[in-house]
GROMACS .gro file of C-alpha atoms in nm:
model
  499
    1UNK     CA    1  -0.027   0.024  -0.049
    2UNK     CA    2   0.121   0.381  -0.102
    3UNK     CA    3   0.220   0.606   0.235
    4UNK     CA    4  -0.022   0.844   0.170
    5UNK     CA    5  -0.302   0.619   0.078
    6UNK     CA    6  -0.257   0.431   0.406
    7UNK     CA    7  -0.249   0.713   0.581
    8UNK     CA    8  -0.569   0.854   0.418
    9UNK     CA    9  -0.765   0.496   0.550
   10UNK     CA   10  -0.589   0.632   0.929
   11UNK     CA   11  -0.745   0.983   0.926
   12UNK     CA   12  -1.082   0.851   0.701
   13UNK     CA   13  -1.076   0.591   0.985
   14UNK     CA   14  -1.016   0.807   1.277
   15UNK     CA   15  -1.293   1.037   1.124
   16UNK     CA   16  -1.556   0.742   1.111
   17UNK     CA   17  -1.531   0.627   1.492
   18UNK     CA   18  -1.574   0.980   1.607
   19UNK     CA   19  -1.849   1.065   1.447
   20UNK     CA   20  -1.969   0.720   1.510
   21UNK     CA   21  -1.895   0.868   1.928
   22UNK     CA   22  -2.072   1.212   1.910
   23UNK     CA   23  -2.277   1.133   1.660
   24UNK     CA   24  -2.615   1.071   1.916
   25UNK     CA   25  -2.824   1.020   1.610
   26UNK     CA   26  -2.832   0.723   1.362
   27UNK     CA   27  -3.009   0.883   1.077
   28UNK     CA   28  -2.599   1.048   0.977
   29UNK     CA   29  -2.528   0.756   0.871
   30UNK     CA   30  -2.810   0.631   0.701
   31UNK     CA   31  -2.686   0.737   0.343
   32UNK     CA   32  -2.427   0.559   0.378
   33UNK     CA   33  -2.427   0.203   0.511
   34UNK     CA   34  -2.795   0.079   0.575
   35UNK     CA   35  -2.546  -0.137   0.855
   36UNK     CA   36  -2.421   0.147   1.024
   37UNK     CA   37  -2.726   0.184   1.095
   38UNK     CA   38  -2.627   0.021   1.428
   39UNK     CA   39  -2.519   0.263   1.692
   40UNK     CA   40  -2.191   0.164   1.914
   41UNK     CA   41  -2.272   0.103   2.293
   42UNK     CA   42  -2.124   0.336   2.528
   43UNK     CA   43  -1.885   0.037   2.677
   44UNK     CA   44  -1.713   0.017   2.288
   45UNK     CA   45  -1.502   0.387   2.272
   46UNK     CA   46  -1.204   0.245   2.177
   47UNK     CA   47  -1.131   0.138   1.878
   48UNK     CA   48  -0.922  -0.168   1.902
   49UNK     CA   49  -1.304  -0.286   2.057
   50UNK     CA   50  -1.466  -0.226   1.720
   51UNK     CA   51  -1.328  -0.384   1.463
   52UNK     CA   52  -1.329  -0.718   1.366
   53UNK     CA   53  -1.138  -0.990   1.225
   54UNK     CA   54  -1.152  -1.130   0.940
   55UNK     CA   55  -1.377  -1.393   1.074
   56UNK     CA   56  -1.577  -1.119   1.198
   57UNK     CA   57  -1.591  -0.919   0.879
   58UNK     CA   58  -1.735  -1.178   0.612
   59UNK     CA   59  -1.964  -1.295   0.848
   60UNK     CA   60  -2.111  -0.968   0.897
   61UNK     CA   61  -2.053  -0.921   0.533
   62UNK     CA   62  -2.232  -1.252   0.438
   63UNK     CA   63  -2.509  -1.177   0.627
   64UNK     CA   64  -2.502  -0.845   0.411
   65UNK     CA   65  -2.536  -0.988   0.078
   66UNK     CA   66  -2.753  -1.309   0.193
   67UNK     CA   67  -3.139  -1.179   0.177
   68UNK     CA   68  -3.442  -1.146   0.054
   69UNK     CA   69  -3.348  -1.207  -0.285
   70UNK     CA   70  -3.275  -1.575  -0.333
   71UNK     CA   71  -3.657  -1.710  -0.307
   72UNK     CA   72  -3.630  -1.565  -0.714
   73UNK     CA   73  -3.298  -1.762  -0.730
   74UNK     CA   74  -3.538  -2.054  -0.930
   75UNK     CA   75  -3.690  -1.841  -1.145
   76UNK     CA   76  -3.462  -1.636  -1.246
   77UNK     CA   77  -3.242  -1.999  -1.375
   78UNK     CA   78  -3.585  -2.146  -1.489
   79UNK     CA   79  -3.635  -1.803  -1.760
   80UNK     CA   80  -3.214  -1.834  -1.893
   81UNK     CA   81  -3.229  -2.184  -1.867
   82UNK     CA   82  -3.134  -2.476  -1.616
   83UNK     CA   83  -2.766  -2.538  -1.761
   84UNK     CA   84  -2.703  -2.183  -1.844
   85UNK     CA   85  -2.836  -2.029  -1.536
   86UNK     CA   86  -2.613  -2.178  -1.296
   87UNK     CA   87  -2.321  -2.068  -1.574
   88UNK     CA   88  -2.447  -1.726  -1.497
   89UNK     CA   89  -2.542  -1.699  -1.151
   90UNK     CA   90  -2.129  -1.823  -1.087
   91UNK     CA   91  -2.041  -1.470  -1.363
   92UNK     CA   92  -2.267  -1.264  -1.179
   93UNK     CA   93  -2.045  -1.409  -0.889
   94UNK     CA   94  -1.745  -1.329  -0.960
   95UNK     CA   95  -1.829  -1.024  -1.108
   96UNK     CA   96  -1.986  -0.905  -0.856
   97UNK     CA   97  -1.640  -1.033  -0.626
   98UNK     CA   98  -1.467  -0.794  -0.898
   99UNK     CA   99  -1.647  -0.480  -0.812
  100UNK     CA  100  -1.671  -0.543  -0.416
  101UNK     CA  101  -1.259  -0.496  -0.501
  102UNK     CA  102  -1.224  -0.231  -0.728
  103UNK     CA  103  -1.507   0.044  -0.456
  104UNK     CA  104  -1.280  -0.005  -0.234
  105UNK     CA  105  -0.977   0.046  -0.445
  106UNK     CA  106  -1.141   0.379  -0.516
  107UNK     CA  107  -1.188   0.494  -0.178
  108UNK     CA  108  -0.762   0.407  -0.198
  109UNK     CA  109  -0.665   0.649  -0.399
  110UNK     CA  110  -0.987   0.918  -0.357
  111UNK     CA  111  -0.917   0.896   0.014
  112UNK     CA  112  -1.298   0.918   0.059
  113UNK     CA  113  -1.420   0.543   0.277
  114UNK     CA  114  -1.762   0.574   0.092
  115UNK     CA  115  -2.012   0.518  -0.191
  116UNK     CA  116  -2.098   0.893  -0.235
  117UNK     CA  117  -1.735   1.016  -0.126
  118UNK     CA  118  -1.571   0.843  -0.386
  119UNK     CA  119  -1.908   0.920  -0.686
  120UNK     CA  120  -1.879   1.276  -0.564
  121UNK     CA  121  -1.464   1.259  -0.604
  122UNK     CA  122  -1.483   1.084  -0.910
  123UNK     CA  123  -1.796   1.334  -1.079
  124UNK     CA  124  -1.857   1.540  -0.883
  125UNK     CA  125  -2.184   1.694  -0.792
  126UNK     CA  126  -2.356   1.539  -1.109
  127UNK     CA  127  -2.216   1.150  -0.951
  128UNK     CA  128  -2.303   1.274  -0.641
  129UNK     CA  129  -2.669   1.303  -0.731
  130UNK     CA  130  -2.755   0.966  -0.955
  131UNK     CA  131  -2.619   0.792  -0.690
  132UNK     CA  132  -2.839   0.918  -0.474
  133UNK     CA  133  -3.090   0.839  -0.778
  134UNK     CA  134  -3.050   0.490  -0.791
  135UNK     CA  135  -2.972   0.504  -0.405
  136UNK     CA  136  -3.342   0.574  -0.320
  137UNK     CA  137  -3.417   0.295  -0.658
  138UNK     CA  138  -3.303   0.046  -0.495
  139UNK     CA  139  -3.491   0.054  -0.122
  140UNK     CA  140  -3.770   0.235  -0.241
  141UNK     CA  141  -3.792  -0.164  -0.534
  142UNK     CA  142  -3.780  -0.347  -0.263
  143UNK     CA  143  -3.994  -0.206  -0.024
  144UNK     CA  144  -4.284  -0.286  -0.325
  145UNK     CA  145  -4.136  -0.597  -0.387
  146UNK     CA  146  -4.206  -0.697   0.013
  147UNK     CA  147  -4.550  -0.569   0.015
  148UNK     CA  148  -4.596  -0.831  -0.316
  149UNK     CA  149  -4.425  -1.159  -0.029
  150UNK     CA  150  -4.593  -1.075   0.211
  151UNK     CA  151  -4.945  -0.998   0.080
  152UNK     CA  152  -4.902  -1.279  -0.116
  153UNK     CA  153  -4.717  -1.549   0.181
  154UNK     CA  154  -4.974  -1.511   0.494
  155UNK     CA  155  -5.245  -1.477   0.227
  156UNK     CA  156  -5.236  -1.801   0.206
  157UNK     CA  157  -5.129  -1.889   0.559
  158UNK     CA  158  -5.469  -1.715   0.640
  159UNK     CA  159  -5.605  -1.929   0.414
  160UNK     CA  160  -5.498  -2.219   0.559
  161UNK     CA  161  -5.723  -2.105   0.872
  162UNK     CA  162  -6.000  -2.008   0.732
  163UNK     CA  163  -6.077  -2.183   0.389
  164UNK     CA  164  -6.367  -2.002   0.339
  165UNK     CA  165  -6.103  -1.716   0.200
  166UNK     CA  166  -6.050  -1.924  -0.064
  167UNK     CA  167  -6.268  -1.820  -0.282
  168UNK     CA  168  -6.169  -1.413  -0.312
  169UNK     CA  169  -5.752  -1.397  -0.213
  170UNK     CA  170  -5.695  -1.080  -0.371
  171UNK     CA  171  -5.939  -0.890  -0.095
  172UNK     CA  172  -5.727  -1.137   0.068
  173UNK     CA  173  -5.424  -1.017  -0.070
  174UNK     CA  174  -5.473  -0.701  -0.067
  175UNK     CA  175  -5.606  -0.681   0.296
  176UNK     CA  176  -5.335  -0.778   0.449
  177UNK     CA  177  -5.038  -0.589   0.304
  178UNK     CA  178  -5.273  -0.276   0.411
  179UNK     CA  179  -5.268  -0.447   0.718
  180UNK     CA  180  -4.962  -0.476   0.790
  181UNK     CA  181  -4.839  -0.166   0.677
  182UNK     CA  182  -5.094   0.012   0.950
  183UNK     CA  183  -4.995  -0.159   1.263
  184UNK     CA  184  -4.671  -0.378   1.197
  185UNK     CA  185  -4.479  -0.066   0.963
  186UNK     CA  186  -4.529   0.203   0.976
  187UNK     CA  187  -4.472   0.243   1.399
  188UNK     CA  188  -4.178   0.035   1.286
  189UNK     CA  189  -4.022   0.283   1.011
  190UNK     CA  190  -4.134   0.535   1.313
  191UNK     CA  191  -3.968   0.449   1.583
  192UNK     CA  192  -3.711   0.614   1.638
  193UNK     CA  193  -3.423   0.409   1.751
  194UNK     CA  194  -3.413   0.230   1.421
  195UNK     CA  195  -3.064   0.091   1.515
  196UNK     CA  196  -3.189  -0.163   1.723
  197UNK     CA  197  -3.364  -0.319   1.430
  198UNK     CA  198  -3.062  -0.312   1.190
  199UNK     CA  199  -2.920  -0.569   1.500
  200UNK     CA  200  -3.212  -0.751   1.464
  201UNK     CA  201  -3.084  -0.873   1.092
  202UNK     CA  202  -2.848  -1.179   1.180
  203UNK     CA  203  -3.230  -1.345   1.257
  204UNK     CA  204  -3.318  -1.224   0.896
  205UNK     CA  205  -3.051  -1.474   0.785
  206UNK     CA  206  -3.143  -1.698   1.070
  207UNK     CA  207  -3.454  -1.716   0.890
  208UNK     CA  208  -3.362  -1.773   0.511
  209UNK     CA  209  -3.071  -2.056   0.641
  210UNK     CA  210  -3.399  -2.196   0.795
  211UNK     CA  211  -3.671  -2.159   0.488
  212UNK     CA  212  -3.372  -2.292   0.232
  213UNK     CA  213  -3.371  -2.605   0.479
  214UNK     CA  214  -3.674  -2.675   0.415
  215UNK     CA  215  -3.694  -2.587   0.006
  216UNK     CA  216  -3.464  -2.890   0.120
  217UNK     CA  217  -3.665  -3.136   0.250
  218UNK     CA  218  -3.979  -3.102   0.065
  219UNK     CA  219  -3.720  -3.161  -0.263
  220UNK     CA  220  -3.561  -3.501  -0.085
  221UNK     CA  221  -3.860  -3.626   0.070
  222UNK     CA  222  -4.053  -3.656  -0.293
  223UNK     CA  223  -4.275  -3.479  -0.167
  224UNK     CA  224  -4.375  -3.280  -0.485
  225UNK     CA  225  -4.301  -3.580  -0.687
  226UNK     CA  226  -4.602  -3.529  -0.902
  227UNK     CA  227  -4.530  -3.209  -1.045
  228UNK     CA  228  -4.504  -3.263  -1.374
  229UNK     CA  229  -4.232  -3.209  -1.627
  230UNK     CA  230  -4.284  -3.019  -1.946
  231UNK     CA  231  -4.074  -2.940  -2.284
  232UNK     CA  232  -3.921  -2.662  -2.105
  233UNK     CA  233  -3.798  -2.863  -1.758
  234UNK     CA  234  -3.431  -2.910  -1.870
  235UNK     CA  235  -3.407  -2.669  -2.154
  236UNK     CA  236  -3.017  -2.521  -2.105
  237UNK     CA  237  -3.052  -2.215  -2.220
  238UNK     CA  238  -3.359  -1.990  -2.282
  239UNK     CA  239  -3.350  -1.664  -2.428
  240UNK     CA  240  -3.423  -1.423  -2.115
  241UNK     CA  241  -3.132  -1.430  -1.959
  242UNK     CA  242  -3.175  -1.039  -1.924
  243UNK     CA  243  -3.398  -1.030  -1.676
  244UNK     CA  244  -3.251  -1.409  -1.496
  245UNK     CA  245  -2.919  -1.144  -1.451
  246UNK     CA  246  -3.156  -0.846  -1.303
  247UNK     CA  247  -3.269  -1.073  -1.030
  248UNK     CA  248  -2.919  -1.252  -0.984
  249UNK     CA  249  -2.773  -0.857  -0.969
  250UNK     CA  250  -3.035  -0.788  -0.640
  251UNK     CA  251  -2.934  -1.139  -0.421
  252UNK     CA  252  -2.603  -1.003  -0.469
  253UNK     CA  253  -2.642  -0.628  -0.452
  254UNK     CA  254  -2.408  -0.516  -0.164
  255UNK     CA  255  -2.296  -0.289  -0.227
  256UNK     CA  256  -2.359   0.016   0.013
  257UNK     CA  257  -2.241  -0.212   0.350
  258UNK     CA  258  -1.857  -0.188   0.135
  259UNK     CA  259  -1.710   0.057   0.287
  260UNK     CA  260  -1.862   0.017   0.642
  261UNK     CA  261  -1.722  -0.345   0.592
  262UNK     CA  262  -1.312  -0.313   0.566
  263UNK     CA  263  -1.357  -0.016   0.773
  264UNK     CA  264  -1.452  -0.240   1.074
  265UNK     CA  265  -1.167  -0.475   0.984
  266UNK     CA  266  -0.891  -0.523   1.172
  267UNK     CA  267  -0.585  -0.417   0.981
  268UNK     CA  268  -0.740  -0.352   0.678
  269UNK     CA  269  -0.591  -0.390   0.381
  270UNK     CA  270  -0.674  -0.505   0.058
  271UNK     CA  271  -0.537  -0.873   0.084
  272UNK     CA  272  -0.742  -0.846   0.372
  273UNK     CA  273  -1.001  -0.708   0.172
  274UNK     CA  274  -1.056  -0.958  -0.083
  275UNK     CA  275  -0.989  -1.276   0.172
  276UNK     CA  276  -1.335  -1.092   0.335
  277UNK     CA  277  -1.489  -1.050  -0.043
  278UNK     CA  278  -1.414  -1.413  -0.191
  279UNK     CA  279  -1.450  -1.588   0.103
  280UNK     CA  280  -1.848  -1.370   0.189
  281UNK     CA  281  -1.884  -1.402  -0.200
  282UNK     CA  282  -1.893  -1.770  -0.202
  283UNK     CA  283  -2.080  -1.868   0.063
  284UNK     CA  284  -2.294  -1.600  -0.024
  285UNK     CA  285  -2.351  -1.833  -0.365
  286UNK     CA  286  -2.335  -2.185  -0.291
  287UNK     CA  287  -2.693  -2.010  -0.079
  288UNK     CA  288  -2.780  -1.906  -0.408
  289UNK     CA  289  -2.741  -2.208  -0.577
  290UNK     CA  290  -2.848  -2.426  -0.295
  291UNK     CA  291  -3.153  -2.212  -0.343
  292UNK     CA  292  -3.166  -2.260  -0.737
  293UNK     CA  293  -3.109  -2.576  -0.784
  294UNK     CA  294  -3.299  -2.737  -0.490
  295UNK     CA  295  -3.661  -2.512  -0.566
  296UNK     CA  296  -3.564  -2.557  -0.960
  297UNK     CA  297  -3.566  -2.936  -0.935
  298UNK     CA  298  -3.886  -2.964  -0.732
  299UNK     CA  299  -4.073  -2.694  -0.943
  300UNK     CA  300  -3.896  -2.691  -1.282
  301UNK     CA  301  -4.054  -2.552  -1.542
  302UNK     CA  302  -4.307  -2.385  -1.297
  303UNK     CA  303  -4.133  -2.231  -1.047
  304UNK     CA  304  -4.250  -1.855  -1.022
  305UNK     CA  305  -4.128  -1.510  -0.939
  306UNK     CA  306  -4.221  -1.577  -0.534
  307UNK     CA  307  -4.084  -1.965  -0.464
  308UNK     CA  308  -4.279  -1.959  -0.226
  309UNK     CA  309  -4.605  -1.958  -0.426
  310UNK     CA  310  -4.535  -2.250  -0.532
  311UNK     CA  311  -4.599  -2.489  -0.255
  312UNK     CA  312  -4.929  -2.642  -0.129
  313UNK     CA  313  -5.156  -2.386   0.052
  314UNK     CA  314  -5.193  -2.647   0.294
  315UNK     CA  315  -4.807  -2.835   0.416
  316UNK     CA  316  -4.780  -2.618   0.726
  317UNK     CA  317  -4.455  -2.719   0.684
  318UNK     CA  318  -4.413  -2.405   0.390
  319UNK     CA  319  -4.663  -2.192   0.571
  320UNK     CA  320  -4.388  -2.195   0.855
  321UNK     CA  321  -4.119  -2.124   0.599
  322UNK     CA  322  -4.402  -1.869   0.488
  323UNK     CA  323  -4.470  -1.704   0.806
  324UNK     CA  324  -4.012  -1.645   0.854
  325UNK     CA  325  -3.918  -1.524   0.579
  326UNK     CA  326  -4.256  -1.238   0.635
  327UNK     CA  327  -4.038  -1.220   0.917
  328UNK     CA  328  -3.778  -1.179   0.777
  329UNK     CA  329  -3.921  -0.906   0.515
  330UNK     CA  330  -4.057  -0.690   0.835
  331UNK     CA  331  -3.758  -0.675   0.978
  332UNK     CA  332  -3.599  -0.516   0.679
  333UNK     CA  333  -3.884  -0.296   0.564
  334UNK     CA  334  -3.834  -0.014   0.772
  335UNK     CA  335  -3.376  -0.015   0.717
  336UNK     CA  336  -3.516   0.001   0.373
  337UNK     CA  337  -3.746   0.272   0.446
  338UNK     CA  338  -3.510   0.446   0.681
  339UNK     CA  339  -3.272   0.467   0.448
  340UNK     CA  340  -3.526   0.581   0.159
  341UNK     CA  341  -3.612   0.818   0.412
  342UNK     CA  342  -3.299   1.012   0.433
  343UNK     CA  343  -3.151   1.045   0.123
  344UNK     CA  344  -3.503   1.251   0.034
  345UNK     CA  345  -3.422   1.457   0.379
  346UNK     CA  346  -3.063   1.517   0.278
  347UNK     CA  347  -3.106   1.563  -0.053
  348UNK     CA  348  -3.395   1.888   0.010
  349UNK     CA  349  -3.141   2.038   0.288
  350UNK     CA  350  -2.876   2.026   0.027
  351UNK     CA  351  -3.133   2.190  -0.275
  352UNK     CA  352  -3.217   2.434  -0.098
  353UNK     CA  353  -2.876   2.511   0.147
  354UNK     CA  354  -2.675   2.767   0.072
  355UNK     CA  355  -2.340   2.575   0.174
  356UNK     CA  356  -2.063   2.579  -0.042
  357UNK     CA  357  -1.943   2.199  -0.076
  358UNK     CA  358  -1.571   2.137  -0.030
  359UNK     CA  359  -1.547   1.848  -0.253
  360UNK     CA  360  -1.146   1.830  -0.158
  361UNK     CA  361  -1.260   1.758   0.275
  362UNK     CA  362  -1.326   1.496   0.405
  363UNK     CA  363  -1.584   1.529   0.564
  364UNK     CA  364  -1.875   1.349   0.291
  365UNK     CA  365  -2.212   1.555   0.132
  366UNK     CA  366  -2.477   1.236   0.316
  367UNK     CA  367  -2.313   1.367   0.607
  368UNK     CA  368  -2.464   1.786   0.634
  369UNK     CA  369  -2.771   1.629   0.740
  370UNK     CA  370  -2.811   1.931   1.018
  371UNK     CA  371  -3.064   1.846   1.363
  372UNK     CA  372  -3.411   1.625   1.264
  373UNK     CA  373  -3.752   1.729   1.294
  374UNK     CA  374  -3.940   1.500   1.396
  375UNK     CA  375  -4.279   1.652   1.182
  376UNK     CA  376  -4.050   1.662   0.891
  377UNK     CA  377  -3.918   1.290   0.937
  378UNK     CA  378  -4.263   1.139   0.991
  379UNK     CA  379  -4.368   1.301   0.694
  380UNK     CA  380  -4.138   1.202   0.455
  381UNK     CA  381  -4.160   0.834   0.646
  382UNK     CA  382  -4.616   0.821   0.533
  383UNK     CA  383  -4.516   0.970   0.215
  384UNK     CA  384  -4.286   0.691   0.111
  385UNK     CA  385  -4.482   0.413   0.293
  386UNK     CA  386  -4.829   0.485   0.164
  387UNK     CA  387  -4.604   0.459  -0.195
  388UNK     CA  388  -4.561   0.213  -0.219
  389UNK     CA  389  -4.813   0.082  -0.101
  390UNK     CA  390  -5.051   0.202  -0.304
  391UNK     CA  391  -4.825   0.102  -0.634
  392UNK     CA  392  -4.719  -0.272  -0.510
  393UNK     CA  393  -5.102  -0.345  -0.559
  394UNK     CA  394  -5.066  -0.302  -0.985
  395UNK     CA  395  -4.863  -0.678  -0.934
  396UNK     CA  396  -4.915  -0.950  -0.820
  397UNK     CA  397  -4.584  -1.118  -0.944
  398UNK     CA  398  -4.272  -1.097  -0.740
  399UNK     CA  399  -4.042  -1.256  -1.063
  400UNK     CA  400  -4.078  -0.835  -1.247
  401UNK     CA  401  -4.037  -0.658  -0.966
  402UNK     CA  402  -3.702  -0.807  -0.899
  403UNK     CA  403  -3.578  -0.821  -1.203
  404UNK     CA  404  -3.681  -0.414  -1.241
  405UNK     CA  405  -3.434  -0.365  -0.956
  406UNK     CA  406  -3.180  -0.625  -1.087
  407UNK     CA  407  -3.164  -0.424  -1.426
  408UNK     CA  408  -3.215  -0.037  -1.314
  409UNK     CA  409  -3.079   0.014  -0.927
  410UNK     CA  410  -2.877  -0.241  -0.847
  411UNK     CA  411  -2.644  -0.424  -1.148
  412UNK     CA  412  -2.556   0.032  -1.202
  413UNK     CA  413  -2.457   0.047  -0.862
  414UNK     CA  414  -2.270  -0.261  -0.845
  415UNK     CA  415  -2.139  -0.244  -1.142
  416UNK     CA  416  -2.185   0.072  -1.416
  417UNK     CA  417  -2.060   0.260  -1.114
  418UNK     CA  418  -1.789   0.148  -0.966
  419UNK     CA  419  -1.565   0.123  -1.294
  420UNK     CA  420  -1.640   0.446  -1.396
  421UNK     CA  421  -1.503   0.578  -1.058
  422UNK     CA  422  -1.197   0.417  -1.093
  423UNK     CA  423  -1.227   0.447  -1.456
  424UNK     CA  424  -1.186   0.830  -1.304
  425UNK     CA  425  -0.962   0.833  -1.038
  426UNK     CA  426  -0.637   0.556  -1.176
  427UNK     CA  427  -0.397   0.788  -1.307
  428UNK     CA  428  -0.321   0.492  -1.548
  429UNK     CA  429  -0.455   0.427  -1.959
  430UNK     CA  430  -0.832   0.353  -2.020
  431UNK     CA  431  -0.652   0.074  -2.302
  432UNK     CA  432  -0.450  -0.050  -1.972
  433UNK     CA  433  -0.426  -0.394  -1.785
  434UNK     CA  434  -0.549  -0.248  -1.467
  435UNK     CA  435  -0.890  -0.086  -1.639
  436UNK     CA  436  -0.972  -0.287  -1.937
  437UNK     CA  437  -1.197  -0.548  -1.650
  438UNK     CA  438  -1.344  -0.204  -1.490
  439UNK     CA  439  -1.412  -0.053  -1.872
  440UNK     CA  440  -1.585  -0.384  -1.921
  441UNK     CA  441  -1.767  -0.398  -1.622
  442UNK     CA  442  -1.909  -0.104  -1.736
  443UNK     CA  443  -2.022  -0.243  -2.050
  444UNK     CA  444  -2.172  -0.552  -1.964
  445UNK     CA  445  -2.323  -0.353  -1.682
  446UNK     CA  446  -2.489   0.001  -1.866
  447UNK     CA  447  -2.561  -0.355  -2.220
  448UNK     CA  448  -2.733  -0.591  -1.948
  449UNK     CA  449  -2.939  -0.252  -1.777
  450UNK     CA  450  -3.100  -0.102  -2.138
  451UNK     CA  451  -3.138  -0.435  -2.342
  452UNK     CA  452  -3.299  -0.486  -2.010
  453UNK     CA  453  -3.516  -0.206  -1.971
  454UNK     CA  454  -3.637  -0.226  -2.342
  455UNK     CA  455  -3.748  -0.612  -2.303
  456UNK     CA  456  -3.862  -0.563  -1.943
  457UNK     CA  457  -4.060  -0.235  -1.915
  458UNK     CA  458  -4.370  -0.301  -2.225
  459UNK     CA  459  -4.435  -0.601  -1.978
  460UNK     CA  460  -4.355  -0.500  -1.646
  461UNK     CA  461  -4.740  -0.439  -1.560
  462UNK     CA  462  -4.866  -0.780  -1.694
  463UNK     CA  463  -5.194  -1.011  -1.712
  464UNK     CA  464  -5.019  -1.136  -1.420
  465UNK     CA  465  -5.217  -1.347  -1.159
  466UNK     CA  466  -5.293  -1.486  -0.748
  467UNK     CA  467  -5.428  -1.665  -0.505
  468UNK     CA  468  -5.503  -1.997  -0.752
  469UNK     CA  469  -5.385  -2.336  -0.630
  470UNK     CA  470  -5.132  -2.503  -0.900
  471UNK     CA  471  -5.237  -2.746  -1.099
  472UNK     CA  472  -5.038  -3.083  -0.892
  473UNK     CA  473  -5.233  -2.942  -0.519
  474UNK     CA  474  -5.556  -3.055  -0.637
  475UNK     CA  475  -5.623  -3.284  -0.402
  476UNK     CA  476  -5.526  -2.919  -0.151
  477UNK     CA  477  -5.852  -3.018   0.129
  478UNK     CA  478  -5.904  -2.549   0.003
  479UNK     CA  479  -6.029  -2.693  -0.362
  480UNK     CA  480  -6.369  -2.768  -0.215
  481UNK     CA  481  -6.404  -2.461  -0.093
  482UNK     CA  482  -6.406  -2.216  -0.449
  483UNK     CA  483  -6.073  -2.194  -0.479
  484UNK     CA  484  -5.990  -2.128  -0.848
  485UNK     CA  485  -5.716  -2.343  -0.997
  486UNK     CA  486  -5.520  -2.382  -1.260
  487UNK     CA  487  -5.351  -2.662  -1.538
  488UNK     CA  488  -4.969  -2.787  -1.437
  489UNK     CA  489  -4.857  -2.901  -1.789
  490UNK     CA  490  -4.831  -2.555  -1.919
  491UNK     CA  491  -4.568  -2.302  -1.926
  492UNK     CA  492  -4.567  -1.991  -1.720
  493UNK     CA  493  -4.439  -1.609  -1.877
  494UNK     CA  494  -4.444  -1.441  -1.609
  495UNK     CA  495  -4.320  -1.465  -1.205
  496UNK     CA  496  -4.686  -1.604  -1.082
  497UNK     CA  497  -5.016  -1.791  -1.122
  498UNK     CA  498  -5.071  -1.777  -1.584
  499UNK     CA  499  -5.021  -2.131  -1.651
   0.00000   0.00000   0.00000
């Protein structure tokens, strides 16, 4: 490491610790990293007591990567084809691994160890505002997808206990989202000490692991051996690989936590960071691959955007998995809302502020938040939550929402912007050995985003339906209550039950 870069690292790290020790509000760092909502306890004042070992940093990063996106991997394999989909999953993991390492290199080159700081150092106000837009889009679209998931999963559980509701699943689904929004999501999102919710991220990871165990068990038990094969079941490749890449990119998205994990490490160096990244992305790939393989081998061409939608409504083990997944979603929702809110508030304050922003200081624009205005904060929170609630009924398909978030937000955040930042900050020529991989990263992300948007947008609000029992569940007792069935012999062309 160059002496100058090392000096910048130490000074930036000291600055982070000072701010974390002095700022009473968790909102100060919300724009940079979701996990930075976790406040340090009063007895953790010493820097040496807060640093993580390499295994601990790896676990923290794994916790950041593995999330709700893995539930859509079987559907991604269906869209791309089973063989090509697994190959793409490896490619996306490798590219993600490289982009995470590239971001920390950009931090050393710029002396700014936050994503907004790097983009502002590289491209000034334009880079900063572009990042702001994308960092708002990503959690906001995630909130919409969470509404879709909670509505789908909890409605199935309720109908298990009240079978007569199975004949009006649309209303049940809407009612579930409305009740959860009013009585659970809004109180959690208005909770001032959101840092305590961020500490529950380990519980969210544990829920995902338990759901994976249930999915694998159902495959090995053969309980869904009645699921029919179709001509599309084991095809090696399909033409819909671009939407599949979007779903996979969403599942691996963790770039907003990169600098937080890096600066939490003991003896943070590029070599140690590369090890942490390889371990974390490798484990995340393993979890995603297991989800994808187990889910796809169970349902094959009938795999849906929300894998849990494939399981029969009277399957109590998977109903338990649905409840776990809903808990995981509800623990994540307020943190995503918090980040969206702070980005909106930061941009409003920055727009109306007459301060001259000094780009060569260590102080990131994301830290310029001032004192919290409780009333404005509450109004902003309510507007964001209800906007997500209003939009979510327009699609009953989780797949297109994951694709949209992956293509328009996750891929630019994960691939395009880190590559562009490195190209701008690195002193090497564009066609040098150092910059060519970064240029390839930008080219890959740009092609996937543009072509994916062109494919997805015209069909975003398609003929998608939910609340329909799959044909292989024809012995489901809910059939006696008037719930519609669908045949299981035709390939779905959307994320849920249009079969």
